[in-house]
Amino acid sequence: MDIEISQNGSCLIAALSGELDQHMADAIRGRMDYGLLQAGIKNMVFDFTEVSFMDSSGIGMLLNRYKQVRKLGGNLYLTGCNQNLFRLIKLSGLERIVLLRDSIEEAILEANNEK
């Protein structure tokens, strides 16, 4: 798993690749939590375009990140989910609380235009 973290306006963006398992969920958690301490960050965008697998630890990590951004008045966006990831997100119930978007650009534009 590779993690590329960037910032755009109020968004902390994580472009992920490979398999999202317990080990990588822990690494992502630490890096994203640190990023939330930056001034003005309240939204998170996860790009799953290059993710081939995710287990329950990935779902747990996303749920915890969702709770964090909601406390800040923000949202959690997921982009680039393949059919298998979408099925897992739907089965877990995450699709009812996170915002699924087709592209990183769409998620960033929406998040940065929030009032």
Short mmCIF file of N, CA and C in Angstrom, two decimals, residues 2 29 31 40 52 98:
data_model
loop_
_atom_site.label_atom_id
_atom_site.label_comp_id
_atom_site.label_asym_id
_atom_site.label_seq_id
_atom_site.Cartn_x
_atom_site.Cartn_y
_atom_site.Cartn_z
N ASP A 2 0.54 2.16 -0.83
CA ASP A 2 1.23 3.44 -0.88
C ASP A 2 0.20 4.53 -0.56
N ARG A 29 -4.23 6.15 9.39
CA ARG A 29 -4.82 6.80 10.57
C ARG A 29 -3.85 7.84 11.14
N ARG A 31 -1.21 9.35 9.72
CA ARG A 31 -0.91 10.46 8.81
C ARG A 31 -2.10 11.39 8.63
N GLY A 40 -7.51 25.08 9.09
CA GLY A 40 -8.45 25.14 7.99
C GLY A 40 -8.89 23.81 7.43
N SER A 52 -6.91 -2.21 -4.53
CA SER A 52 -7.40 -3.49 -5.04
C SER A 52 -8.17 -4.30 -4.00
N VAL A 98 -21.01 8.61 4.37
CA VAL A 98 -19.94 9.28 3.63
C VAL A 98 -20.49 9.74 2.28
#
